[in-house]
Amino acid sequence: MSYQLSENLEYKNNKAGPVTVVIVGAGHRSLIYASYAKQHPEQMKIVGVVDPDGERRSLTKERFELSEGCCFADIEEFISKPKMADAVINGTMDHLHVSTSIPLLRAGYDIMLEKPIGINEDEVLSLYKEAQRCGRKVMICHVLRYAPFYESIRQKIADGVIGDIVSLTSSENVTYHHMAMAYVRGKWGRLDKSGSSMLMAKSCHDLDVLAWMKGDVQPVKVSSFGSLSQFRPEKAPLGAGTRCLVDCAIEDTCPYSARKNYIEQRLWKAYVTYNTHLGVTMSDEELAESLRQDSPYGRCVWHCDNDVVDHQTVIIEFADGSTATHVMTGGVSKPCRSIHIVGTKGEIQGEMEEGSYVIRRPDARKGHIYSEQQIELGVSKDMHGGGDLLLVADFVKVLKGAVPSISSTSLEKSLYGHLIGFAADQSRLEQRTVELQLV
């Protein structure tokens, strides 16, 4: 049965029933979050879609049994109608986040907004001020806060298990195939196209985690170093062509081969083939032809038009004198996120993908140096550690009036990680330490 909005029906918030949500930007991430409605229909219901692409609107309409009157080509058309839902999932591209969210706030919608919040500090702060003025809730899709790995560590910090934090070190290793798909060949390969640096597109999660671990202690200074050193024409191996399946003499041995990654391994199909996340299928032959002809994903990684960094290090000083370092490296063999937090009473160290971490404390008893406690977690192996739908669940609870969890990614609690990231990119480009202008 399709959801039909009556022209005469005045929208009313019904906390007893499911939270009603409209998808704005029917891309891969939005549909992951929206899948929560399929799994928990008693808690959340998708009642509309906004997307300029007619095929995506049609496929989303079919998936969630929507009526034609609940499908819109743009924000202006959508907000011109009477309010029809509690909230929206805004999964538009980075440079559209703020310009689409402000009209939605003014139209009375709460928002679950894909990260990054915006593409510069002024944008982010303008959204923050508008959300306050409108009295609307905005939660940012910093899904790592909801991953059991990070949520458990944050709770240990809050409980004082390792005392006051002295230093934090985190790293994100971005695999060669992920780096090639998203940040060399793909949508986030150029600053002028996506609006976001690689640091903000990929590691704003990690910078957010560092700021979140410090609680109410604010970051005050940032320095950063990094560059595009690997994926450049002059670094191309002898024999490399311009397209993997057209003129490359080393394609059969190259780890970045489009054939190996996207056809044989079937990696990143939702990004490389159009609308796969909405059920569109493409045969291997059709994909191969696309990679040969016009697909950006068929290009040689050393002969693309990418200009974002492939490695960057960020150093942060907090108001209490503690420090943090984050290292992002693209093109590695094994994907992983790791963290090491040293406190006045002990330390916590672990790797998210391993599904566990250790707590160590000094132990000066004879025959000992330290004690160690292993914390095992039932964690999924997805790249966000199981946090995606846990975030949606918390968003639904908050809209129904529940107290936000320790992982809450409300807009006001998500600003500092972004301010760190913007300052880091400024520091890298200007080769200086940047002092943060705190909110």
Short mmCIF file of N, CA, C and O in Angstrom, two decimals, residues 178-246:
data_model
loop_
_atom_site.label_atom_id
_atom_site.label_comp_id
_atom_site.label_asym_id
_atom_site.label_seq_id
_atom_site.Cartn_x
_atom_site.Cartn_y
_atom_site.Cartn_z
N HIS A 178 40.00 1.18 -2.18
CA HIS A 178 39.10 2.25 -1.73
C HIS A 178 39.65 3.61 -2.15
O HIS A 178 38.92 4.48 -2.64
N MET A 179 40.95 3.78 -1.97
CA MET A 179 41.60 5.02 -2.39
C MET A 179 41.37 5.28 -3.87
O MET A 179 41.01 6.40 -4.29
N ALA A 180 41.55 4.25 -4.69
CA ALA A 180 41.39 4.41 -6.13
C ALA A 180 39.95 4.73 -6.50
O ALA A 180 39.69 5.61 -7.34
N MET A 181 39.00 4.02 -5.89
CA MET A 181 37.60 4.21 -6.25
C MET A 181 37.11 5.62 -5.89
O MET A 181 36.53 6.32 -6.72
N ALA A 182 37.35 6.05 -4.65
CA ALA A 182 36.72 7.27 -4.16
C ALA A 182 37.56 8.52 -4.34
O ALA A 182 37.03 9.58 -4.69
N TYR A 183 38.87 8.43 -4.11
CA TYR A 183 39.70 9.63 -3.98
C TYR A 183 40.69 9.83 -5.12
O TYR A 183 41.45 10.79 -5.12
N VAL A 184 40.69 8.92 -6.09
CA VAL A 184 41.49 9.11 -7.29
C VAL A 184 40.57 9.14 -8.52
O VAL A 184 40.49 10.13 -9.23
N ARG A 185 39.82 8.06 -8.72
CA ARG A 185 38.93 7.98 -9.88
C ARG A 185 37.55 8.58 -9.61
O ARG A 185 36.85 8.97 -10.55
N GLY A 186 37.15 8.64 -8.34
CA GLY A 186 35.75 8.86 -8.03
C GLY A 186 35.33 10.27 -7.66
O GLY A 186 36.01 11.26 -7.92
N LYS A 187 34.18 10.34 -6.97
CA LYS A 187 33.49 11.60 -6.70
C LYS A 187 34.27 12.54 -5.79
O LYS A 187 34.01 13.75 -5.79
N TRP A 188 35.18 11.99 -4.98
CA TRP A 188 35.89 12.83 -4.02
C TRP A 188 37.36 13.02 -4.42
O TRP A 188 38.20 13.31 -3.58
N GLY A 189 37.66 12.89 -5.70
CA GLY A 189 39.04 13.00 -6.17
C GLY A 189 39.52 14.41 -6.40
O GLY A 189 40.72 14.66 -6.41
N ARG A 190 38.58 15.35 -6.57
CA ARG A 190 38.94 16.74 -6.83
C ARG A 190 38.21 17.67 -5.88
O ARG A 190 36.99 17.55 -5.70
N LEU A 191 38.92 18.61 -5.34
CA LEU A 191 38.33 19.56 -4.40
C LEU A 191 37.26 20.41 -5.07
O LEU A 191 36.22 20.71 -4.46
N ASP A 192 37.46 20.78 -6.33
CA ASP A 192 36.50 21.66 -6.98
C ASP A 192 35.22 20.95 -7.38
O ASP A 192 34.22 21.59 -7.68
N LYS A 193 35.22 19.61 -7.37
CA LYS A 193 34.02 18.86 -7.71
C LYS A 193 33.23 18.45 -6.48
O LYS A 193 32.01 18.60 -6.42
N SER A 194 33.90 17.91 -5.48
CA SER A 194 33.19 17.42 -4.29
C SER A 194 33.03 18.52 -3.25
O SER A 194 32.11 18.49 -2.44
N GLY A 195 33.96 19.48 -3.25
CA GLY A 195 33.93 20.53 -2.23
C GLY A 195 34.70 20.18 -0.99
O GLY A 195 35.00 21.05 -0.18
N SER A 196 35.04 18.90 -0.81
CA SER A 196 35.70 18.45 0.41
C SER A 196 37.11 17.95 0.12
O SER A 196 37.34 17.27 -0.88
N SER A 197 38.03 18.27 1.01
CA SER A 197 39.37 17.66 0.97
C SER A 197 39.24 16.19 1.30
O SER A 197 38.22 15.74 1.84
N MET A 198 40.28 15.42 1.04
CA MET A 198 40.23 14.00 1.41
C MET A 198 40.13 13.86 2.92
O MET A 198 39.44 12.98 3.43
N LEU A 199 40.82 14.71 3.66
CA LEU A 199 40.77 14.65 5.12
C LEU A 199 39.34 14.78 5.61
O LEU A 199 38.88 14.01 6.46
N MET A 200 38.60 15.74 5.06
CA MET A 200 37.23 15.97 5.52
C MET A 200 36.27 14.92 4.97
O MET A 200 35.31 14.53 5.64
N ALA A 201 36.50 14.46 3.75
CA ALA A 201 35.61 13.45 3.18
C ALA A 201 35.80 12.10 3.86
O ALA A 201 34.84 11.36 4.07
N LYS A 202 37.03 11.76 4.25
CA LYS A 202 37.32 10.42 4.77
C LYS A 202 37.55 10.40 6.27
O LYS A 202 37.03 9.55 6.97
N SER A 203 38.36 11.34 6.77
CA SER A 203 38.78 11.24 8.18
C SER A 203 38.07 12.21 9.12
O SER A 203 38.48 12.33 10.27
N CYS A 204 37.01 12.89 8.65
CA CYS A 204 36.28 13.72 9.62
C CYS A 204 35.65 12.83 10.68
O CYS A 204 35.41 13.27 11.80
N HIS A 205 35.38 11.54 10.36
CA HIS A 205 34.96 10.58 11.39
C HIS A 205 35.99 10.50 12.50
O HIS A 205 35.66 10.56 13.69
N ASP A 206 37.24 10.34 12.12
CA ASP A 206 38.32 10.10 13.09
C ASP A 206 38.62 11.35 13.91
O ASP A 206 38.86 11.27 15.11
N LEU A 207 38.59 12.52 13.26
CA LEU A 207 38.80 13.77 13.98
C LEU A 207 37.65 14.00 14.96
O LEU A 207 37.86 14.50 16.08
N ASP A 208 36.45 13.62 14.55
CA ASP A 208 35.30 13.71 15.45
C ASP A 208 35.49 12.80 16.66
O ASP A 208 35.18 13.19 17.80
N VAL A 209 35.99 11.59 16.44
CA VAL A 209 36.21 10.66 17.56
C VAL A 209 37.22 11.24 18.56
O VAL A 209 37.01 11.17 19.78
N LEU A 210 38.30 11.83 18.05
CA LEU A 210 39.30 12.41 18.95
C LEU A 210 38.70 13.52 19.79
O LEU A 210 38.91 13.59 21.02
N ALA A 211 37.93 14.42 19.16
CA ALA A 211 37.29 15.50 19.91
C ALA A 211 36.27 14.97 20.89
O ALA A 211 36.14 15.46 22.02
N TRP A 212 35.52 13.94 20.47
CA TRP A 212 34.48 13.33 21.31
C TRP A 212 35.10 12.67 22.54
O TRP A 212 34.55 12.76 23.65
N MET A 213 36.23 12.00 22.38
CA MET A 213 36.89 11.36 23.52
C MET A 213 37.29 12.38 24.58
O MET A 213 37.36 12.05 25.77
N LYS A 214 37.54 13.61 24.18
CA LYS A 214 37.93 14.65 25.13
C LYS A 214 36.75 15.32 25.81
O LYS A 214 36.93 16.20 26.66
N GLY A 215 35.55 14.92 25.48
CA GLY A 215 34.38 15.46 26.16
C GLY A 215 34.22 16.96 25.95
O GLY A 215 34.18 17.44 24.81
N ASP A 216 34.17 17.70 27.05
CA ASP A 216 33.96 19.15 26.96
C ASP A 216 35.25 19.94 26.84
O ASP A 216 35.22 21.18 26.79
N VAL A 217 36.40 19.26 26.79
CA VAL A 217 37.68 19.97 26.65
C VAL A 217 37.87 20.34 25.19
O VAL A 217 37.89 19.47 24.31
N GLN A 218 38.03 21.61 24.93
CA GLN A 218 38.03 22.10 23.55
C GLN A 218 39.41 22.06 22.90
O GLN A 218 40.42 22.30 23.56
N PRO A 219 39.47 21.80 21.59
CA PRO A 219 40.73 21.90 20.85
C PRO A 219 41.07 23.38 20.65
O PRO A 219 40.17 24.20 20.44
N VAL A 220 42.36 23.71 20.70
CA VAL A 220 42.74 25.12 20.59
C VAL A 220 43.75 25.40 19.47
O VAL A 220 43.79 26.50 18.93
N LYS A 221 44.59 24.40 19.12
CA LYS A 221 45.59 24.62 18.08
C LYS A 221 45.71 23.38 17.19
O LYS A 221 45.57 22.25 17.68
N VAL A 222 46.00 23.60 15.91
CA VAL A 222 46.11 22.50 14.96
C VAL A 222 47.27 22.76 14.00
O VAL A 222 47.45 23.88 13.50
N SER A 223 48.05 21.70 13.74
CA SER A 223 49.05 21.72 12.69
C SER A 223 48.87 20.47 11.83
O SER A 223 48.39 19.44 12.32
N SER A 224 49.26 20.58 10.57
CA SER A 224 49.06 19.43 9.69
C SER A 224 50.04 19.44 8.53
O SER A 224 50.46 20.51 8.06
N PHE A 225 50.37 18.22 8.08
CA PHE A 225 51.28 18.04 6.96
C PHE A 225 50.73 16.92 6.08
O PHE A 225 50.15 15.96 6.57
N GLY A 226 50.95 17.03 4.77
CA GLY A 226 50.49 15.98 3.87
C GLY A 226 50.58 16.44 2.43
O GLY A 226 50.83 17.62 2.15
N SER A 227 50.37 15.51 1.50
CA SER A 227 50.48 15.86 0.08
C SER A 227 49.91 14.75 -0.78
O SER A 227 49.55 13.68 -0.29
N LEU A 228 49.84 15.02 -2.06
CA LEU A 228 49.54 14.00 -3.07
C LEU A 228 50.89 13.53 -3.61
O LEU A 228 51.52 14.20 -4.42
N SER A 229 51.34 12.39 -3.13
CA SER A 229 52.68 11.94 -3.51
C SER A 229 52.69 10.69 -4.36
O SER A 229 53.65 10.45 -5.10
N GLN A 230 51.61 9.89 -4.30
CA GLN A 230 51.62 8.62 -5.02
C GLN A 230 50.96 8.67 -6.39
O GLN A 230 51.54 8.21 -7.38
N PHE A 231 49.75 9.19 -6.44
CA PHE A 231 48.91 9.03 -7.63
C PHE A 231 49.06 10.22 -8.56
O PHE A 231 48.16 11.05 -8.72
N ARG A 232 50.24 10.29 -9.18
CA ARG A 232 50.63 11.37 -10.07
C ARG A 232 51.19 10.78 -11.36
O ARG A 232 51.77 9.67 -11.34
N PRO A 233 51.08 11.46 -12.50
CA PRO A 233 51.57 10.90 -13.77
C PRO A 233 53.03 10.48 -13.74
O PRO A 233 53.40 9.44 -14.29
N GLU A 234 53.87 11.28 -13.07
CA GLU A 234 55.30 10.96 -13.05
C GLU A 234 55.62 9.74 -12.20
O GLU A 234 56.73 9.20 -12.26
N LYS A 235 54.65 9.27 -11.41
CA LYS A 235 54.86 8.07 -10.59
C LYS A 235 54.33 6.81 -11.28
O LYS A 235 54.40 5.72 -10.71
N ALA A 236 53.78 6.93 -12.47
CA ALA A 236 53.22 5.78 -13.18
C ALA A 236 54.31 4.76 -13.51
O ALA A 236 55.38 5.13 -13.99
N PRO A 237 54.05 3.47 -13.27
CA PRO A 237 55.02 2.43 -13.64
C PRO A 237 55.20 2.36 -15.16
O PRO A 237 54.31 2.75 -15.92
N LEU A 238 56.32 1.87 -15.58
CA LEU A 238 56.59 1.69 -17.00
C LEU A 238 55.53 0.76 -17.60
O LEU A 238 55.27 -0.32 -17.08
N GLY A 239 54.91 1.19 -18.66
CA GLY A 239 53.90 0.37 -19.32
C GLY A 239 52.48 0.74 -18.98
O GLY A 239 51.53 0.22 -19.60
N ALA A 240 52.28 1.60 -17.98
CA ALA A 240 50.92 2.01 -17.61
C ALA A 240 50.29 2.82 -18.73
O ALA A 240 50.95 3.67 -19.35
N GLY A 241 49.00 2.56 -18.99
CA GLY A 241 48.29 3.29 -20.03
C GLY A 241 47.42 4.38 -19.43
O GLY A 241 47.66 4.83 -18.31
N THR A 242 46.39 4.77 -20.17
CA THR A 242 45.45 5.77 -19.66
C THR A 242 44.15 5.16 -19.17
O THR A 242 43.49 5.71 -18.31
N ARG A 243 43.78 3.98 -19.73
CA ARG A 243 42.60 3.24 -19.27
C ARG A 243 42.98 1.77 -19.13
O ARG A 243 43.60 1.19 -20.04
N CYS A 244 42.57 1.18 -18.01
CA CYS A 244 43.00 -0.19 -17.68
C CYS A 244 42.70 -1.20 -18.79
O CYS A 244 43.52 -2.06 -19.09
N LEU A 245 41.50 -1.13 -19.36
CA LEU A 245 41.07 -2.15 -20.31
C LEU A 245 41.28 -1.74 -21.76
O LEU A 245 40.78 -2.41 -22.66
N VAL A 246 42.06 -0.67 -21.99
CA VAL A 246 42.26 -0.19 -23.35
C VAL A 246 43.72 -0.25 -23.78
O VAL A 246 44.06 -0.87 -24.79
#
